[in-house]
XYZ file of N, CA and C in Angstrom:
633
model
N 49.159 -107.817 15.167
C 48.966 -107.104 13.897
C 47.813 -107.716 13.091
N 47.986 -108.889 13.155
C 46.617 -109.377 12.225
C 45.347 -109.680 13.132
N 45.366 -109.321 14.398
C 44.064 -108.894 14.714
C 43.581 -107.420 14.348
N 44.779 -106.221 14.201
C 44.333 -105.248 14.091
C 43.694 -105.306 12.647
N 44.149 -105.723 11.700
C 44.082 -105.846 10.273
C 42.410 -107.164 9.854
N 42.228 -107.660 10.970
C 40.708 -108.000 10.377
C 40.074 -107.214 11.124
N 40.041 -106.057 12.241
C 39.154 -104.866 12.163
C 39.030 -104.261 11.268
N 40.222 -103.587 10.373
C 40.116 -102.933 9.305
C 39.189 -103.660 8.399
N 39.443 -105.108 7.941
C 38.651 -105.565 7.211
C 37.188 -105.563 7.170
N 36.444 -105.971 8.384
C 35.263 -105.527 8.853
C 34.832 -104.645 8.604
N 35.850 -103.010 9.000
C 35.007 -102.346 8.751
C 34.864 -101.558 7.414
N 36.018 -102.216 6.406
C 35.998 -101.920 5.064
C 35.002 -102.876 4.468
N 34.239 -103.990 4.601
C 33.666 -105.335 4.055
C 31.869 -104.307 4.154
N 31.831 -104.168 5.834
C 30.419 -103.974 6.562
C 30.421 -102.607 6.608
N 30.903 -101.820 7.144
C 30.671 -100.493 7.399
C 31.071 -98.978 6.828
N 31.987 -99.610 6.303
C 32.417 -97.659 5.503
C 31.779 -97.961 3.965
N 31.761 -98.918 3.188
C 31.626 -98.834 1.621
C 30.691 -97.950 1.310
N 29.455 -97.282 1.738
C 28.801 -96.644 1.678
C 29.228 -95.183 1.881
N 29.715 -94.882 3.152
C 30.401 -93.440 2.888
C 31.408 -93.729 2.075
N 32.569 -94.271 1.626
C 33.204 -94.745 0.154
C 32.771 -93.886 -0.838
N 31.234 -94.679 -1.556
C 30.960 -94.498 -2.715
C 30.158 -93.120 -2.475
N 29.545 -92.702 -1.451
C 29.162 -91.012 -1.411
C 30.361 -90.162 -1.419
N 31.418 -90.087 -1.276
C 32.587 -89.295 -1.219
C 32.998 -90.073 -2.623
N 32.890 -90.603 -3.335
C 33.197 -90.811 -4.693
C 32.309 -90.311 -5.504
N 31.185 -90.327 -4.960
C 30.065 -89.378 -6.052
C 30.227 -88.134 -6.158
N 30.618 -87.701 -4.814
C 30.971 -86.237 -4.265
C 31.415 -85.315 -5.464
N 32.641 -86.272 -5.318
C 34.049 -86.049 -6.288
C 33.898 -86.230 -7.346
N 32.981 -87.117 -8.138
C 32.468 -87.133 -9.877
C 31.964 -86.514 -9.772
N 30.852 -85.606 -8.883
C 29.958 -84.398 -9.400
C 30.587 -83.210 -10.038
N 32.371 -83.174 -9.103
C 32.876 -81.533 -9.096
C 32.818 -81.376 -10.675
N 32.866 -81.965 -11.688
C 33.097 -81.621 -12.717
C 31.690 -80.292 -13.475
N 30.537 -81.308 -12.275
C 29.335 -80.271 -13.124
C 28.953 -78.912 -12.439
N 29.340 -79.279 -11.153
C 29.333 -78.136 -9.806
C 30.273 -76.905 -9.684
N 31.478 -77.535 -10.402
C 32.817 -76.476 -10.084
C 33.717 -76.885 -11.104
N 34.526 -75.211 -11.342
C 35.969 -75.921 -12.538
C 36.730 -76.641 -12.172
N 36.830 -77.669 -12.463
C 38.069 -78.352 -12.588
C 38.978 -78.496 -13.767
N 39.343 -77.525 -14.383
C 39.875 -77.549 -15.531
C 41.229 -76.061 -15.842
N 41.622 -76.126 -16.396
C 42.972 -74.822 -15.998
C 42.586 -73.694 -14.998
N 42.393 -74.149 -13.710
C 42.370 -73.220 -12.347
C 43.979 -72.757 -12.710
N 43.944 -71.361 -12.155
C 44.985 -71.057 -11.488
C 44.570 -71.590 -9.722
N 46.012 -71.009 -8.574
C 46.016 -71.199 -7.801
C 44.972 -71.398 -6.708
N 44.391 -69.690 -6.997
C 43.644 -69.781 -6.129
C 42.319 -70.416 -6.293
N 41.807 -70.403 -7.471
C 40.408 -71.223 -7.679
C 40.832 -72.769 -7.285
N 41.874 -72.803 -7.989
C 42.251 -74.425 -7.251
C 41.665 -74.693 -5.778
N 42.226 -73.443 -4.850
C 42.481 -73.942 -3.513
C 40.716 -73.567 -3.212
N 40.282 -72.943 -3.934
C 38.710 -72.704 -3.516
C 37.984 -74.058 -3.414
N 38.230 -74.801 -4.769
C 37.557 -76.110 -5.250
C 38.117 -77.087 -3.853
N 39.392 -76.995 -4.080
C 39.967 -78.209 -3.049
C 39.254 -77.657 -0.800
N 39.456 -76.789 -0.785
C 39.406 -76.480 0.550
C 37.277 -76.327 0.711
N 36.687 -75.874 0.188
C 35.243 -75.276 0.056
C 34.834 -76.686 -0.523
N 35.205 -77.298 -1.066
C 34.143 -78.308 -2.020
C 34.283 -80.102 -1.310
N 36.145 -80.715 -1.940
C 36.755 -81.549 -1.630
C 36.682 -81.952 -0.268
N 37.486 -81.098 0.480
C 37.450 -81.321 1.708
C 36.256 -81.652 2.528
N 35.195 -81.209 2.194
C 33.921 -81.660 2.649
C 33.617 -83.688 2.881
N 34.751 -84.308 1.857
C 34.628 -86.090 2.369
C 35.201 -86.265 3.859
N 35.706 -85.466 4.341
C 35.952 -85.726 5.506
C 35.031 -86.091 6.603
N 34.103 -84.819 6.221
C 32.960 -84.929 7.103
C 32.226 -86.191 6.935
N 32.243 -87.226 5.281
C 31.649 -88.048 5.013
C 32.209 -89.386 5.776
N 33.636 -89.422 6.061
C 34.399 -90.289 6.109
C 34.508 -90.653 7.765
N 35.138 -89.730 8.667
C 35.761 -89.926 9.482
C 34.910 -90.178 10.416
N 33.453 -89.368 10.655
C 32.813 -89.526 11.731
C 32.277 -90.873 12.027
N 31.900 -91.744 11.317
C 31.274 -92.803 11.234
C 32.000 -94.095 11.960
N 33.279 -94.053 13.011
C 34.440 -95.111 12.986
C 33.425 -95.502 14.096
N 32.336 -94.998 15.015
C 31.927 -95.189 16.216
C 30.472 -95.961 15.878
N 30.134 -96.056 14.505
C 28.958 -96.300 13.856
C 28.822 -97.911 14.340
N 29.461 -98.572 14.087
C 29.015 -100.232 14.288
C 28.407 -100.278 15.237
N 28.675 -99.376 16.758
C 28.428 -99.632 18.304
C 26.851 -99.129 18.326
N 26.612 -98.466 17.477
C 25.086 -97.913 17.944
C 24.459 -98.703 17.621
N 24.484 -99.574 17.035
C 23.872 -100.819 17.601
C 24.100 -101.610 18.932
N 22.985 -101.511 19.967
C 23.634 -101.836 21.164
C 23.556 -103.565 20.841
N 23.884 -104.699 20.368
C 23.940 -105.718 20.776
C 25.444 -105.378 20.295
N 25.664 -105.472 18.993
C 26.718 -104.912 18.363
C 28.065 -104.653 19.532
N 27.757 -103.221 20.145
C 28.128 -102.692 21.154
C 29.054 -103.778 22.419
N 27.722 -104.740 22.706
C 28.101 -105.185 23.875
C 29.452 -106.349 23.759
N 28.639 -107.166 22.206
C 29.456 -107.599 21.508
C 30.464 -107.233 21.527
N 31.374 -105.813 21.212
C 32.716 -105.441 20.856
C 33.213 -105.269 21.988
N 32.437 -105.032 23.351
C 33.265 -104.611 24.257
C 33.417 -105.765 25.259
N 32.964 -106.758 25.160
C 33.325 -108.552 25.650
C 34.107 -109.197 25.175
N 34.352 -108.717 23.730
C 35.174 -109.455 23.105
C 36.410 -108.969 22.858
N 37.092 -107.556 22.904
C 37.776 -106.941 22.702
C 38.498 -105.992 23.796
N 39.567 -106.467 24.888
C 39.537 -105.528 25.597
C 40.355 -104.111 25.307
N 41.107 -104.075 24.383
C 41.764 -102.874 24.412
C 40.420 -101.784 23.225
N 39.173 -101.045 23.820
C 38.577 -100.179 23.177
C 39.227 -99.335 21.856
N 40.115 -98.445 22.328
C 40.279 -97.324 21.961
C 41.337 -98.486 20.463
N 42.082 -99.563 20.895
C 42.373 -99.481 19.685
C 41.926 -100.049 18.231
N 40.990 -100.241 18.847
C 39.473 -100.521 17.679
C 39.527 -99.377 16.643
N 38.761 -98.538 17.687
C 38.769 -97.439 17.100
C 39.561 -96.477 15.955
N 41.106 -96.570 16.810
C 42.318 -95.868 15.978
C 42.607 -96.563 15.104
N 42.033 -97.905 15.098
C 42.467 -98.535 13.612
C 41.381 -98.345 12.522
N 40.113 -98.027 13.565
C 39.093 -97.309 12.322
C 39.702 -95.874 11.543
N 40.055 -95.367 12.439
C 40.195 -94.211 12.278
C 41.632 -93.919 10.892
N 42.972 -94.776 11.769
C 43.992 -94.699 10.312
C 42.894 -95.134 9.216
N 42.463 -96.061 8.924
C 41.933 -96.686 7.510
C 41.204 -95.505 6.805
N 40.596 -94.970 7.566
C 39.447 -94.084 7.087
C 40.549 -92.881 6.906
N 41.761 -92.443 7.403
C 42.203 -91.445 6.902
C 43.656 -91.874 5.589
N 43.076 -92.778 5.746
C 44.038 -93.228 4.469
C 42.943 -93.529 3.261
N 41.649 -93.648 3.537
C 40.893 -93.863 2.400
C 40.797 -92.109 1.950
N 41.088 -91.387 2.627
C 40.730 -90.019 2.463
C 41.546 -89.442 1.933
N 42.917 -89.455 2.248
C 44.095 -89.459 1.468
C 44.456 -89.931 -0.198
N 43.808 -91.288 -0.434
C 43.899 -91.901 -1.712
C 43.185 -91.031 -2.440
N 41.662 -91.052 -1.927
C 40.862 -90.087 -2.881
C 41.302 -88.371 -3.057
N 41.645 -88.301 -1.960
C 42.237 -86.714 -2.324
C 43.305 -87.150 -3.221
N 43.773 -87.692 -3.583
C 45.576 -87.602 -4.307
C 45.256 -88.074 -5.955
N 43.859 -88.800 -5.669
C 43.301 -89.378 -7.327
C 42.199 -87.840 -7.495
N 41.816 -87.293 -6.571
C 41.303 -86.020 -7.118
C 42.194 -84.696 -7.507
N 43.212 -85.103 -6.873
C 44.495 -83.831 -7.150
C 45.264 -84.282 -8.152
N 45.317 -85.599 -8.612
C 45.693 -86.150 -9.868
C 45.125 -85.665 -11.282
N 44.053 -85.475 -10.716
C 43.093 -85.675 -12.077
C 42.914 -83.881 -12.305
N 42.990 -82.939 -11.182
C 43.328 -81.534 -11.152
C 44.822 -81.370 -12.273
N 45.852 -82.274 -12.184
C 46.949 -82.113 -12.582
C 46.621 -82.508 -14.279
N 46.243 -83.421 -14.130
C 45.767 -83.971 -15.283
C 44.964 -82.957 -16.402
N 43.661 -82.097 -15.499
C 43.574 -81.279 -16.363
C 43.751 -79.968 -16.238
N 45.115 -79.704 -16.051
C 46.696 -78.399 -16.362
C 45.661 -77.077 -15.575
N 45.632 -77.670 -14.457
C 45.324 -76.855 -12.743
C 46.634 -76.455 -12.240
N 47.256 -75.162 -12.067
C 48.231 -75.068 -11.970
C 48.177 -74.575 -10.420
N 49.441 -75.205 -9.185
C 49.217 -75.173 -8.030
C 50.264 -75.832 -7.355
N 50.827 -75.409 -6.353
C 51.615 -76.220 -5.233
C 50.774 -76.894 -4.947
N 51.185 -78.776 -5.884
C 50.713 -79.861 -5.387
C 50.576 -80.770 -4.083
N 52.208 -80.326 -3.329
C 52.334 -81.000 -1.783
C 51.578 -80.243 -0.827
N 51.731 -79.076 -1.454
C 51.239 -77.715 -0.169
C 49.741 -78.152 -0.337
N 49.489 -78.249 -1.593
C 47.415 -78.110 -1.467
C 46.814 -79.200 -1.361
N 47.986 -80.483 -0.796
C 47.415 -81.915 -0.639
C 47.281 -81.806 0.718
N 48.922 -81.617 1.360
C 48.693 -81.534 3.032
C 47.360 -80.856 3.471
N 47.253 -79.097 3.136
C 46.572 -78.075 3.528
C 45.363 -79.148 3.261
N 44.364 -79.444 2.337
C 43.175 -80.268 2.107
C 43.155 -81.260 3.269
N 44.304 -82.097 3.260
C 43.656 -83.245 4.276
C 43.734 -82.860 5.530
N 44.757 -81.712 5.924
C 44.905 -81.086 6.968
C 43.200 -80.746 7.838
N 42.319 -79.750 6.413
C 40.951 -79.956 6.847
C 40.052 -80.345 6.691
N 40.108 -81.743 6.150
C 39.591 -82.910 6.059
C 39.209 -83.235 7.469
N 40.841 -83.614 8.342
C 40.685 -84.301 9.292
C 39.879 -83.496 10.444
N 40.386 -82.200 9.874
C 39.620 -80.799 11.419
C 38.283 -81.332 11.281
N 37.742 -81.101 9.774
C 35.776 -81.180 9.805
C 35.731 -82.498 10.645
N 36.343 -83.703 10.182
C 35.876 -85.194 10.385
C 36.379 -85.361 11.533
N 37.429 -84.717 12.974
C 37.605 -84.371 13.989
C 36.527 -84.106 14.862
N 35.849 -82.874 14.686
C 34.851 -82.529 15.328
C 33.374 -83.333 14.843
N 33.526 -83.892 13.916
C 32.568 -85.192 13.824
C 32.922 -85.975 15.112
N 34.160 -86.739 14.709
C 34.004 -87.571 15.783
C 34.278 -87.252 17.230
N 34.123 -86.254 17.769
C 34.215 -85.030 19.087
C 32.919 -85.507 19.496
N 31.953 -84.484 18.513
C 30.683 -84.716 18.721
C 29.762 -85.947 18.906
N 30.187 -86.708 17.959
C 29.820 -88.293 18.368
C 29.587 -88.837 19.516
N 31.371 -88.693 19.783
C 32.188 -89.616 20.900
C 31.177 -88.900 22.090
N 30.720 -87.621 22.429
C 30.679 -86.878 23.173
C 28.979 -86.915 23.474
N 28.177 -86.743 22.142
C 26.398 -86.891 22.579
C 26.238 -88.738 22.285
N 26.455 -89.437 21.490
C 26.484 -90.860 20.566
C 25.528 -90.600 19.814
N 25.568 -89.832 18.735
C 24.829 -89.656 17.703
C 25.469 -88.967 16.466
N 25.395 -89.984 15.527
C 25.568 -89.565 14.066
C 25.093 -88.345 13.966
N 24.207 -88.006 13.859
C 23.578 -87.149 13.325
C 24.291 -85.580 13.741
N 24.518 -85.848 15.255
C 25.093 -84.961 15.814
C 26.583 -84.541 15.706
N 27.249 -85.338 15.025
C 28.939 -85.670 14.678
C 28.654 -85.329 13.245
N 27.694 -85.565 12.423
C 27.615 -84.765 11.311
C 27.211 -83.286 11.165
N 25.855 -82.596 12.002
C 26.088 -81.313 12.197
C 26.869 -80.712 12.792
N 27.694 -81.083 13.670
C 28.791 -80.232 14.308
C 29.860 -79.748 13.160
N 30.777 -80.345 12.344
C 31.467 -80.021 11.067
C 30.534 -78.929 9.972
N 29.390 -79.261 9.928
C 28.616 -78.850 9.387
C 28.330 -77.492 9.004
N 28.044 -77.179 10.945
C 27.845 -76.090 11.136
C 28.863 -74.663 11.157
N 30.098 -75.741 11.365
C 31.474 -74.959 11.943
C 31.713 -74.805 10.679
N 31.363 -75.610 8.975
C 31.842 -74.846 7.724
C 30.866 -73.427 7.504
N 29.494 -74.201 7.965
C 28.572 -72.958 7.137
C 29.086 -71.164 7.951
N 29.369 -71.407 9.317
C 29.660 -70.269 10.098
C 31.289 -69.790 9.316
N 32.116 -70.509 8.849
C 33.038 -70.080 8.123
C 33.171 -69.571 6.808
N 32.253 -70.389 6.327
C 31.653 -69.255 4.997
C 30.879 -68.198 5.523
N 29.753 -67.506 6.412
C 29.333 -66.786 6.826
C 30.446 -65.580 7.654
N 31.731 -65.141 6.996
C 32.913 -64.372 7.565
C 33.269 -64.987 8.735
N 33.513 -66.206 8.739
C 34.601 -66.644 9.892
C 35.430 -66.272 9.773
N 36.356 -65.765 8.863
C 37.756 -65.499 8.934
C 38.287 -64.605 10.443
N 37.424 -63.501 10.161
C 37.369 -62.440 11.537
C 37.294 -63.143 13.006
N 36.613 -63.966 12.967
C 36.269 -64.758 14.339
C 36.788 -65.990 14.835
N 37.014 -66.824 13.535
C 38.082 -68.327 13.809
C 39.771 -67.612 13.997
N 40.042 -66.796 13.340
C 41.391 -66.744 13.335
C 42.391 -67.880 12.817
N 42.942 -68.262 13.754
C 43.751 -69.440 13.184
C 43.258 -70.382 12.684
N 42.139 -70.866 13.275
C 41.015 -72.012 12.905
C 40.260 -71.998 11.508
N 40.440 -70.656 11.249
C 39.633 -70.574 9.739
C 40.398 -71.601 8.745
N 39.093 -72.292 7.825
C 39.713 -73.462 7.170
C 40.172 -72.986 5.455
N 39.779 -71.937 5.295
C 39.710 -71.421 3.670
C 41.119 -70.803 3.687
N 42.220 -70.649 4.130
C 43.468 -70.048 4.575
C 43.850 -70.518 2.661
N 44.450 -71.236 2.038
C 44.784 -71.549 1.087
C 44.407 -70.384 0.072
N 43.212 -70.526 0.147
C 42.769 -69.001 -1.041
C 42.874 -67.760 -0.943
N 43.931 -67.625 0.240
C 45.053 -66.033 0.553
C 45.889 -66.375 0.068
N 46.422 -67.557 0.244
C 47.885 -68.442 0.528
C 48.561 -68.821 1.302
N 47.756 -68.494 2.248
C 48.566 -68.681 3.850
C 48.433 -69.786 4.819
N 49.115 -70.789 4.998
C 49.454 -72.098 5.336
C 49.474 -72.038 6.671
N 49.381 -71.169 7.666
C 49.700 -71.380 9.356
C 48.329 -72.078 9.838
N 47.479 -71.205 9.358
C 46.260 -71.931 9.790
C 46.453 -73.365 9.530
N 46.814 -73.929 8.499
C 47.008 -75.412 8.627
C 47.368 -76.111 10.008
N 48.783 -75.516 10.397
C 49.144 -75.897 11.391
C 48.173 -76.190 12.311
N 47.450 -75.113 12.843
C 46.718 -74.646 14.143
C 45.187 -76.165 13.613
N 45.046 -76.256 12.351
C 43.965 -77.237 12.278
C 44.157 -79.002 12.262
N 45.402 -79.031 11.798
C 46.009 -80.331 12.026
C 46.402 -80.398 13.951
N 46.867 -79.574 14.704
C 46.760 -79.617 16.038
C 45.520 -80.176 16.540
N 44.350 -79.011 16.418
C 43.285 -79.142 16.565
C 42.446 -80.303 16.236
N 42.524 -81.393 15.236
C 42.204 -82.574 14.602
C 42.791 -83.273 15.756
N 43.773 -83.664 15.712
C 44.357 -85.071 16.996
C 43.726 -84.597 18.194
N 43.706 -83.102 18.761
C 43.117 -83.189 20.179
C 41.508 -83.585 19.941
N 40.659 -83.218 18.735
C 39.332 -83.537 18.835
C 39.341 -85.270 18.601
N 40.068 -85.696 17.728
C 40.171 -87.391 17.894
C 40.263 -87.520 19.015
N 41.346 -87.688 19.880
C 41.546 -88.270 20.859
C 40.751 -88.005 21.642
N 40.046 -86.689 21.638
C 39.172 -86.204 22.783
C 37.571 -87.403 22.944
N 37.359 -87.086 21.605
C 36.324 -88.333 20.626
C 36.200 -89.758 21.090
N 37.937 -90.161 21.399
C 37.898 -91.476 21.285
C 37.741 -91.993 22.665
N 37.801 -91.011 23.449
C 38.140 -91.040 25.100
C 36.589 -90.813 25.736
N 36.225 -90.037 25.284
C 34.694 -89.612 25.634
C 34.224 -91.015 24.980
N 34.211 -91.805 23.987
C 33.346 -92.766 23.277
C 33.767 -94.121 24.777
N 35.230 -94.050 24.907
C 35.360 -95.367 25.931
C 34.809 -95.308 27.207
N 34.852 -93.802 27.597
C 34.337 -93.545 28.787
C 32.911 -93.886 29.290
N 32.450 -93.642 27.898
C 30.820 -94.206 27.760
C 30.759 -95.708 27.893
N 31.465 -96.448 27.168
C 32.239 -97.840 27.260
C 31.852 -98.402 28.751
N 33.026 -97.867 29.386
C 33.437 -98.427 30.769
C 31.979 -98.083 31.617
N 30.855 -96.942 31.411
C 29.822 -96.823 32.370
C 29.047 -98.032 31.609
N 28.620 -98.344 30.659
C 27.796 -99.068 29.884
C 28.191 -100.456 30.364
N 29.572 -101.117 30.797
C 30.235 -102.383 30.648
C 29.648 -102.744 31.939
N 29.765 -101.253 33.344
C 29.925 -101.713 34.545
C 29.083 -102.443 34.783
């Protein structure tokens, strides 16, 4: 346990504080960008699902970031033999940093008399949090490039604002501003298979790189 817990540290000390404080700026902007102030429901779920949810993409993709540095790299994988659970301990931290800030941004919604199913529009949010920041780290794990783990989420919001509804089906992430919660389901599924898929493709690269 307390080896897993000075990874976390590391990569809270060296590597995430920066996406941190951009997903905190994010979130002080909504005030000048969007209402945050007596929403009913559905503007709520507009702000939270269209705006909020977007730290995901800031957050999650980045757990594979230390390694692209190849000394870095060789470093972690000599010194560390179990890979993948590097990783998943990047990965809880970062979805618990995502969680806090959603719950101090849905706080502060409450705070100013946003009226809304609070549990429903916390799950539903981080629900596609994790989908965008999923196919981040899909894409990552899968080309090894940031850049590429950031347009993949990217692209899959802008095509969903462009009438995805018709074409994602279950996958569509804006479901909240009907009211309709299944899609959640189908995107929280979809999140663990693109992690794991992510994290498996990243070791696989691992084990050719080690041989």
């Amino acid at each position: 346990m307390e080896r897993y817990w000075q990874i976390e540290k590391v990569n809270l000390k060296y590597h995430i504080p920066l996406h941190i404080l951009v997903s905190a700026l994010l979130l002080l902007m909504s005030p000048f960008l969007i209402g945050v102030a007596n929403l009913g429901a559905q503007d709520t779920a507009k702000a939270l699902e269209m705006y909020v949810a977007l730290i995901g993409i800031v957050l999650l993709p980045p757990v594979f970031l230390p390694e692209q540095n190849h000394d870095i790299r060789d470093l972690v994988y000599t010194k560390y033999l179990n890979g993948p659970a590097i990783y998943l301990v990047r990965i809880l931290g970062n979805i618990l940093l995502m969680a806090v800030l959603l719950g101090l941004y849905i706080g502060m919604l409450v705070y100013n008399e946003c009226e809304f199913p609070v549990g429903k529009y916390f799950c539903g949010t981080l629900t596609e949090m994790l989908f965008l920041g999923g196919l981040g780290v899909f894409f990552y794990g899968l080309c090894d490039n940031l850049v590429i783990g950031y347009m993949a989420p990217i692209v899959y919001y802008i095509a969903a604002i462009g009438g995805g509804e018709k074409y994602m089906k279950m996958l569509y992430p804006f479901s909240m501003v009907r009211g309709s919660y299944g899609e959640k389901v189908w995107l929280a599924f979809g999140a663990v298979i693109l992690v794991i898929g992510g994290v498996w493709l990243r070791c696989r690269r691992k084990r050719r790189l080690v041989r």
